[in-house]
Short mmCIF file of C-alpha atoms and ligand atoms in Angstrom, two decimals:
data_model
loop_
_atom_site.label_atom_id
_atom_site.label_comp_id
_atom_site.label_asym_id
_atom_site.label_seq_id
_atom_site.Cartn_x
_atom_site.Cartn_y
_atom_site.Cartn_z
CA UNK A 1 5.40 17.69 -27.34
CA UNK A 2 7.16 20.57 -26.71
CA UNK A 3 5.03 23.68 -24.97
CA UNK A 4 3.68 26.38 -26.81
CA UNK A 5 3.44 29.85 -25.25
CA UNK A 6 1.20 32.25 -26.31
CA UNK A 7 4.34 34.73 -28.02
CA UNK A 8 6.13 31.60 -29.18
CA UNK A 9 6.59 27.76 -29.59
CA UNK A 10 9.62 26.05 -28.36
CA UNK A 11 10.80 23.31 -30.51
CA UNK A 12 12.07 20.19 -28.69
CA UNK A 13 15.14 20.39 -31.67
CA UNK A 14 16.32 23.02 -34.59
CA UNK A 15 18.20 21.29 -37.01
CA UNK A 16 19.89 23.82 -39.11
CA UNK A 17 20.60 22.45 -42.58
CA UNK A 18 18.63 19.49 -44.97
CA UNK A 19 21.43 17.64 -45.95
CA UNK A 20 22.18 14.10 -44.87
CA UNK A 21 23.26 15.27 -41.17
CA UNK A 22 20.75 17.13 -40.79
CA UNK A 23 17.70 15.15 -41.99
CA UNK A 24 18.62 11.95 -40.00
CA UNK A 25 19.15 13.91 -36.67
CA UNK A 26 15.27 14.63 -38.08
CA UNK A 27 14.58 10.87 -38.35
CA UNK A 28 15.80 10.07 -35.32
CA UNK A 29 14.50 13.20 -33.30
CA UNK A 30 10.86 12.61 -34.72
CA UNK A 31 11.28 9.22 -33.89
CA UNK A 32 11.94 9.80 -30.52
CA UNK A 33 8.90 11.61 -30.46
CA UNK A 34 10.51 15.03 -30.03
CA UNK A 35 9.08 18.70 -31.94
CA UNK A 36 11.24 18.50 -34.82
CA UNK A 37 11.87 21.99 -36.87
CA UNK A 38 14.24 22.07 -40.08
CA UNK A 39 15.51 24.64 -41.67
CA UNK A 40 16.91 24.82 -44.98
CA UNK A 41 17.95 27.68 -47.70
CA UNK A 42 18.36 25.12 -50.99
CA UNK A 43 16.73 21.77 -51.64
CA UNK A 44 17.11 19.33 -49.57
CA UNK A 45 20.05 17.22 -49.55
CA UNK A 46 22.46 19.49 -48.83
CA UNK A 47 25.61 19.18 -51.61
CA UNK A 48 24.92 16.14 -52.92
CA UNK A 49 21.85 17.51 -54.19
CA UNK A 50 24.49 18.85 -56.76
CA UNK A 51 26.28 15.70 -57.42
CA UNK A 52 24.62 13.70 -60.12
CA UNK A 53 25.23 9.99 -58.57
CA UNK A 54 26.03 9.52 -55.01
CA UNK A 55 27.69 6.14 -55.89
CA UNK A 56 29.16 4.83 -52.53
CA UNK A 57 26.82 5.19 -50.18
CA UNK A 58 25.76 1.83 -48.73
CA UNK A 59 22.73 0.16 -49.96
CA UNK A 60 22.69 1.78 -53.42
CA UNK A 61 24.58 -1.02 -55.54
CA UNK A 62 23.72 0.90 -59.27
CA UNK A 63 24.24 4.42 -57.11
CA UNK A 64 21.36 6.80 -56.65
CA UNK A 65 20.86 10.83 -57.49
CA UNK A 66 21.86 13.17 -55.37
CA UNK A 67 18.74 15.10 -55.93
CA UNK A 68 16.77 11.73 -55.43
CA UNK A 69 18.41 10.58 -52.36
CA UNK A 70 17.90 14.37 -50.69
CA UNK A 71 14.22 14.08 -52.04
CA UNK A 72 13.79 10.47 -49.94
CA UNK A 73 15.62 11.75 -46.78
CA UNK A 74 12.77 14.77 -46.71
CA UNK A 75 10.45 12.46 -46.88
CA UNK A 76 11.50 9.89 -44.83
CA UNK A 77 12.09 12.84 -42.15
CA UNK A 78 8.68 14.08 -42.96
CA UNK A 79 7.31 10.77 -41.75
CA UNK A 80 8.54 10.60 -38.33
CA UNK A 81 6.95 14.19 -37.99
CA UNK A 82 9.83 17.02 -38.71
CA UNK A 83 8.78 20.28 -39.83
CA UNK A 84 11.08 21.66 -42.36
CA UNK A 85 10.66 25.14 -43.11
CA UNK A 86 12.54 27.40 -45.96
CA UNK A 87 15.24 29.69 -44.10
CA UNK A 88 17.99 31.55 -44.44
CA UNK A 89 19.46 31.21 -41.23
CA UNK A 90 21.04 35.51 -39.97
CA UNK A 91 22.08 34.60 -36.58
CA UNK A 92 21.66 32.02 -33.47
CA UNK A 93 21.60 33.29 -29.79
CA UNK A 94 22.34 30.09 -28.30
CA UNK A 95 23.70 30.30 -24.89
CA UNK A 96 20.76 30.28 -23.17
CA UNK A 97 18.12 27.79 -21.79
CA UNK A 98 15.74 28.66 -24.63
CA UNK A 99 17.54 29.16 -27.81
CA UNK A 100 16.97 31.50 -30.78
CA UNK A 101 17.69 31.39 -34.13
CA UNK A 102 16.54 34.59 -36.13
CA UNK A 103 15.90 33.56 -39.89
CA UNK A 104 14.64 35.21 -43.05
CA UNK A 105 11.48 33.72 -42.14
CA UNK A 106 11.52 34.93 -38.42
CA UNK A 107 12.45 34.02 -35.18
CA UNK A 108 12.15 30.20 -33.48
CA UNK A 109 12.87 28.59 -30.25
CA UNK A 110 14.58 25.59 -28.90
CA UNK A 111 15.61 23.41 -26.36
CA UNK A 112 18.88 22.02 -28.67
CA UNK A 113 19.96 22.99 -31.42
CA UNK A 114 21.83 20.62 -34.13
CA UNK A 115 24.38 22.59 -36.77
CA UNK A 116 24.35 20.56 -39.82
CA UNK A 117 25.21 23.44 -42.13
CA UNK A 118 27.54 22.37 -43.93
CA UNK A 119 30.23 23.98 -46.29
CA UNK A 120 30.30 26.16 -48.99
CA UNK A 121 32.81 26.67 -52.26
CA UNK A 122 35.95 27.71 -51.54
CA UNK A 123 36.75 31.32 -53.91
CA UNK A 124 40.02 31.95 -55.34
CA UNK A 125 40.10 35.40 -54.52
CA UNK A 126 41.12 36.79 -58.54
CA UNK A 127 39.17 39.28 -60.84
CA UNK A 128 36.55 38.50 -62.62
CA UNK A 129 35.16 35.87 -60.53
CA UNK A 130 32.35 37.06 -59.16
CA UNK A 131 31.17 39.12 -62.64
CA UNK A 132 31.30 35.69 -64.31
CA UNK A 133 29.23 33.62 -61.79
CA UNK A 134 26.41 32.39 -63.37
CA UNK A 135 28.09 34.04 -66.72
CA UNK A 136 30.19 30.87 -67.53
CA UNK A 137 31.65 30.54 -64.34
CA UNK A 138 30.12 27.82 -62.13
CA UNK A 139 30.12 25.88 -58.76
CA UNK A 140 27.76 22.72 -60.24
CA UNK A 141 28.48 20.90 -63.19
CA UNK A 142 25.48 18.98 -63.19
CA UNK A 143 23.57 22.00 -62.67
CA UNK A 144 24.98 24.25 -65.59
CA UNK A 145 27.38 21.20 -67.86
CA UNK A 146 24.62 20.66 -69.87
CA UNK A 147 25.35 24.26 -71.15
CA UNK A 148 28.25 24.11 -72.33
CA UNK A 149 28.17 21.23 -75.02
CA UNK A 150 30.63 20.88 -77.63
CA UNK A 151 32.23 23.60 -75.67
CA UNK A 152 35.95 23.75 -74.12
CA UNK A 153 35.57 23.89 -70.46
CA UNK A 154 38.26 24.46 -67.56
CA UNK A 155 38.05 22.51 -64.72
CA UNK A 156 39.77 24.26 -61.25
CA UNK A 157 41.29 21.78 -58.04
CA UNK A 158 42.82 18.63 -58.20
CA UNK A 159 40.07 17.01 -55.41
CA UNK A 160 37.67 14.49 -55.70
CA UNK A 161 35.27 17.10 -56.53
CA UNK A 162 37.08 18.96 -59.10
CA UNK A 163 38.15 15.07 -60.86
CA UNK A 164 35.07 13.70 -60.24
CA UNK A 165 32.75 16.85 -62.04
CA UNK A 166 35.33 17.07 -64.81
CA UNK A 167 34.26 13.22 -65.88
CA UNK A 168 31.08 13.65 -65.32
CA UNK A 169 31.52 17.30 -68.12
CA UNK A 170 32.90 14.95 -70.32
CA UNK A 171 30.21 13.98 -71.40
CA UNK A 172 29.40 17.55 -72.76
CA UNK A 173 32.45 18.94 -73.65
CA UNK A 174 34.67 18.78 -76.29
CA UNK A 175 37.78 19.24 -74.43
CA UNK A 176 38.83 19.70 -70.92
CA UNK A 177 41.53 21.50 -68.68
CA UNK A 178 41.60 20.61 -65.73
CA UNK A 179 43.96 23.46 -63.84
CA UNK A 180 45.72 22.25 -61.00
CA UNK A 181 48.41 24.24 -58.94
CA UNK A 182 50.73 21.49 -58.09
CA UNK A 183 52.26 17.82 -60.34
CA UNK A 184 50.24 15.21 -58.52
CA UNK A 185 46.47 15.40 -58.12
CA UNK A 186 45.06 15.34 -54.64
CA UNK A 187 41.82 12.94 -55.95
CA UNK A 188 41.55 9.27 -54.87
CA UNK A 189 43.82 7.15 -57.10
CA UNK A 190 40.19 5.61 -58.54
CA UNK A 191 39.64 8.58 -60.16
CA UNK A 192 43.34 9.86 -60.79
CA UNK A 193 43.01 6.87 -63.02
CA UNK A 194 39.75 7.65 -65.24
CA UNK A 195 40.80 11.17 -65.74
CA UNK A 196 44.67 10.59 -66.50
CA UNK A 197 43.48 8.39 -69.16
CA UNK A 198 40.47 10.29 -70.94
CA UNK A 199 40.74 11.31 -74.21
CA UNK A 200 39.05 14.85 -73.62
CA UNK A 201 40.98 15.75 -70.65
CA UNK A 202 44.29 17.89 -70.64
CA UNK A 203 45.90 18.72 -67.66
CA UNK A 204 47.70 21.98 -67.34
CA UNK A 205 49.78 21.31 -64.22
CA UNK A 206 51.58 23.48 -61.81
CA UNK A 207 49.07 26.04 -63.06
CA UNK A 208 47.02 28.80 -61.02
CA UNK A 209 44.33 30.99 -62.40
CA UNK A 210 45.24 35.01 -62.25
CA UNK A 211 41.91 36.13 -64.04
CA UNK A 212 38.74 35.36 -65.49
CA UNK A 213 38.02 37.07 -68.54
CA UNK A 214 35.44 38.27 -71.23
CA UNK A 215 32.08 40.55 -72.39
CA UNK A 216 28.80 39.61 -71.09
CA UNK A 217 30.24 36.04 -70.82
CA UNK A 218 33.22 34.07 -69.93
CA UNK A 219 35.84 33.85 -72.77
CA UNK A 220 38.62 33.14 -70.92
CA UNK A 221 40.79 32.51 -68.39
CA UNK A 222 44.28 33.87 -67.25
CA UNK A 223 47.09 31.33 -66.41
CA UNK A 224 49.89 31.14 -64.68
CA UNK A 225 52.68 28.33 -64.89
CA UNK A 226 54.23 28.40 -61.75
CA UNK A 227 57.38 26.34 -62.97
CA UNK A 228 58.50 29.36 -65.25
CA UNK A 229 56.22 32.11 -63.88
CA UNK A 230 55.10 32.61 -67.73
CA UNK A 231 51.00 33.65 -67.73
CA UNK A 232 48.91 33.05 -71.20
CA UNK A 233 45.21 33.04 -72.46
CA UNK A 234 43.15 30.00 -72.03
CA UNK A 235 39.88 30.21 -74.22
CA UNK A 236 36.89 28.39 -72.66
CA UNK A 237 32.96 28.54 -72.99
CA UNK A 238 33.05 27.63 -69.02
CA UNK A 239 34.47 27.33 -66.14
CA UNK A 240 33.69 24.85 -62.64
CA UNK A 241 35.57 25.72 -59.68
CA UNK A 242 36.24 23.08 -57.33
CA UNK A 243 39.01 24.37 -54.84
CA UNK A 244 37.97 22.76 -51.85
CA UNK A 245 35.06 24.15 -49.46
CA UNK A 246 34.77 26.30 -46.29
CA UNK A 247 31.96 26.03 -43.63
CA UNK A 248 28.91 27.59 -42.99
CA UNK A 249 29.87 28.79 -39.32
CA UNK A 250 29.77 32.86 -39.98
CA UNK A 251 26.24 33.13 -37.93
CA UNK A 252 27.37 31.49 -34.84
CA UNK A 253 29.24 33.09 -32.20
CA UNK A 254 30.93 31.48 -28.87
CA UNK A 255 31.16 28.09 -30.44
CA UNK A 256 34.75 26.75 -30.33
CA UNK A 257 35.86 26.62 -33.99
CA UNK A 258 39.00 25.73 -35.82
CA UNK A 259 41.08 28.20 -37.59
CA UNK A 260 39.09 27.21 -40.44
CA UNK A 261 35.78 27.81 -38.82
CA UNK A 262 34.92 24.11 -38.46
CA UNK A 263 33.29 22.85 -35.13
CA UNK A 264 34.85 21.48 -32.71
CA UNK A 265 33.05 18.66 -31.23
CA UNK A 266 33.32 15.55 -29.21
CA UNK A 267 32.61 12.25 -30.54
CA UNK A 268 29.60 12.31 -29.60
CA UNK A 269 28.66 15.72 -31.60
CA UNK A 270 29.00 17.81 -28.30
CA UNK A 271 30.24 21.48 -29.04
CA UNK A 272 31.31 23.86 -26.19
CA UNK A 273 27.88 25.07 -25.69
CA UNK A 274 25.54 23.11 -23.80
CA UNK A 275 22.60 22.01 -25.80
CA UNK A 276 24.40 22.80 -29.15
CA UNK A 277 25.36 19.77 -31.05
CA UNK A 278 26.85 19.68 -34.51
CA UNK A 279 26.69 16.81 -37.60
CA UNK A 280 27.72 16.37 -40.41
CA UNK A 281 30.61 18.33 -43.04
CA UNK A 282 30.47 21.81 -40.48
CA UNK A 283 32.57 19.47 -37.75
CA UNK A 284 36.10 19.27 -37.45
CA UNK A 285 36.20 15.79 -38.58
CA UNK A 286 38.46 13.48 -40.49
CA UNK A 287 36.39 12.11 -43.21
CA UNK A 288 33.16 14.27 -44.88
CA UNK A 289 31.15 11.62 -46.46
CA UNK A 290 27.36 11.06 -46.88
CA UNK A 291 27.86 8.19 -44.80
CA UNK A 292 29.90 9.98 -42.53
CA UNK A 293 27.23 12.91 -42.24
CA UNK A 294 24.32 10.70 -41.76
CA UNK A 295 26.07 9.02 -38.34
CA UNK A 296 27.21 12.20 -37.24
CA UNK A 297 23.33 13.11 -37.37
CA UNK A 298 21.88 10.09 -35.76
CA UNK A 299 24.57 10.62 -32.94
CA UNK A 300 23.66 14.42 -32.69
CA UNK A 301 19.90 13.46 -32.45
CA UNK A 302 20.26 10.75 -29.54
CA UNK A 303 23.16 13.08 -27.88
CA UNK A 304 19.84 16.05 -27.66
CA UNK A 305 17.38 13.44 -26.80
CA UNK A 306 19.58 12.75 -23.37
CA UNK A 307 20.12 16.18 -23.40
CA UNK A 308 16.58 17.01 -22.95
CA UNK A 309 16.00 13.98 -20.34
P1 NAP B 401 39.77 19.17 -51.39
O1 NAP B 401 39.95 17.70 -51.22
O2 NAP B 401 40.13 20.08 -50.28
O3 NAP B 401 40.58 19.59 -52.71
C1 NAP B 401 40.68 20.93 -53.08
C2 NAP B 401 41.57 21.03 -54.30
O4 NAP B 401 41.64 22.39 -54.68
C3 NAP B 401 43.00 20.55 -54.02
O5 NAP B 401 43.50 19.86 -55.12
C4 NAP B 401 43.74 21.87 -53.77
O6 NAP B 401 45.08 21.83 -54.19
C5 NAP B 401 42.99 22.84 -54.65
N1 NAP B 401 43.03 24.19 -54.11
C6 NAP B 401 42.69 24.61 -52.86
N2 NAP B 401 42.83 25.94 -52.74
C7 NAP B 401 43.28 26.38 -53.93
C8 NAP B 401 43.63 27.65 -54.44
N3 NAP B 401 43.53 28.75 -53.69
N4 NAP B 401 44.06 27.73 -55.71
C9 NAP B 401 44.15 26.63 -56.48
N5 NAP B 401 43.84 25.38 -56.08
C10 NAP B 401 43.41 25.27 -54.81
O7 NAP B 401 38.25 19.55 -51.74
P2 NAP B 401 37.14 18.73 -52.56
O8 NAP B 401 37.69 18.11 -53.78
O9 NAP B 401 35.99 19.68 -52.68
O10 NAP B 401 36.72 17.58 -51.55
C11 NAP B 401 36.25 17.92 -50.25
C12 NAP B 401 35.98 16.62 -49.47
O11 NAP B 401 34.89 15.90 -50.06
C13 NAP B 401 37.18 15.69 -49.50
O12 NAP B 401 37.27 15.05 -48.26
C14 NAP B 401 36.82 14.69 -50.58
O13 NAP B 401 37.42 13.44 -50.41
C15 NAP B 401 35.29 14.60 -50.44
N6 NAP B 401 34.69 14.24 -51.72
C16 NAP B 401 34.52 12.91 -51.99
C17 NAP B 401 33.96 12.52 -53.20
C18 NAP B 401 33.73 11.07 -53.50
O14 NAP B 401 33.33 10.73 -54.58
N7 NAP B 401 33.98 10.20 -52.57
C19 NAP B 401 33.61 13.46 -54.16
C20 NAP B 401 33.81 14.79 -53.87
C21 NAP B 401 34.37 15.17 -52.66
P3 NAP B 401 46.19 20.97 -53.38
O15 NAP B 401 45.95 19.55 -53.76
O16 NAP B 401 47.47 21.52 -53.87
O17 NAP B 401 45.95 21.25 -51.93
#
């Protein structure tokens, strides 16, 4: 157990982040019998809690929620002991012996500390996006497609993410534009497939938004074709944006990062700073999976468990 002091307790490990990185470097920490504290902003489950089927992650032969699946790695993390607290996490002093991570619900202490904190949207940068968020302009289609039945929605990226959501709104919408900047999608041929081939889906190619438009809501959205440079008026009820994602890194400091801002880490989830590990989608890493995440966090967790030895 880690020691407890009469100004503070020192956790054995921080985890920063519930997702699937950062609740199994909870299962395994708690199961190596260490003092196991979690923090988390949103649900647990980390993105996936916005997906509405994780379908190809081992085990799971019909698929699984996201919501679900982030639901049974709290608890399964719960079990082995880890105390998961509700956090915005401001800043992380972490060069010392004794590490400190100042939150919106205080200050803690620990001997390691795991970044699992994933990434966040990517913006486009134009007008009107931030007065539409949450005004017909959204990040999570199975949050907010339920909204928009009937309704002509625009889909933005070319990703997995932005082909896979814009199925999954198919089965609300009426019609579907999925805006991509370049000719050829960047999605896994699987999906290039399904959505080449659906009856609800347009795709308005070489296309970039300049604007999003409207009253109180989202009305529409401002195109540009980049073959002939000509700009016109899409009308939509919605919008999803799915240009790719950016990591959570802006609280840490003296970490070696990227250009990006992803961590840089060995393979065994080492960072530059001694006692500082990192799991999961915030790493420099070739492939950001669930799958992927989890390892990275049962690596992470047995990395700070010979850490502390
Ligand atoms: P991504 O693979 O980086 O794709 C981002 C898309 O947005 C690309 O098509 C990109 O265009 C476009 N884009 C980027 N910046 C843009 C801008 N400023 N303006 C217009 N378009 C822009 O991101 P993602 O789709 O979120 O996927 C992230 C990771 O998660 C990937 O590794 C992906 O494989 C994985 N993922 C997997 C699944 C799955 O089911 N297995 C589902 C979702 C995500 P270009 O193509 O021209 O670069």
């Amino acid at each position: 157990m880690a020691p407890e002091t009469a100004e503070k307790k020192v956790y054995d490990m921080i985890i920063l982040g519930a997702g699937p990185a950062g609740l199994t470097a909870a299962i395994y920490g708690g199961r190596a019998n260490l003092d196991v504290l979690v923090l988390e902003h949103m649900i647990s489950g980390g993105e996936i809690a916005n997906s509405e089927r994780l379908d190809n992650y081992p085990g799971f032969p019909e698929g699984i929620s996201g919501v679900e699946f982030g639901q049974l790695l709290e608890k399964q993390a719960a079990r082995f002991g880890a105390e998961i607290i509700p956090a915005s996490i401001e800043e992380a002093d972490i060069h010392g012996e004794i590490k400190k991570v100042t939150s919106s619900m205080g200050n803690f202490y620990g001997r390691t500390i795991i970044v699992a904190t994933g990434t966040s949207p990517r913006l486009l940068g134009v007008p009107g996006e931030d007065a539409f968020r949450g005004r017909g302009l959204s990040f999570c289609a199975t949050c907010d497609g339920p909204f928009f039945r009937d309704g002509r929605i625009a889909v933005i990226g070319g990703g997995d993410s932005a082909v896979k959501e814009a199925l999954y709104l198919t089965r609300f919408a009426e019609k579907i534009f999925l805006i991509h900047r370049r000719d050829k999608l960047r999605a896994v041929p699987f999906l290039q497939k399904q959505i080449l081939n659906h009856p609800k889906v347009e795709v308005l190619w070489d296309t970039v938004v300049k604007s999003f438009d409207g009253g109180q809501q989202l009305e529409e959205i401002t195109i540009e074709n980049l073959k002939d440079s000509s700009t016109s008026s899409l009308p939509v009820d919605g919008a999803f944006l799915y240009v790719g994602r950016v990591p959570n890194t802006g609280f840490l400091k003296g970490v070696e990062m990227d250009s990006q801002g992803y961590i840089i880490t060995s393979e065994e989830m080492e960072t530059s700073v001694p006692g500082v590990f990192a799991a999961g989608d915030v790493r420099r890493k070739f492939l950001r999976q669930v799958v992927t995440a989890a390892a990275d966090g049962a690596i992470a967790a047995m990395m700070a468990v010979r850490f502390l030895e």
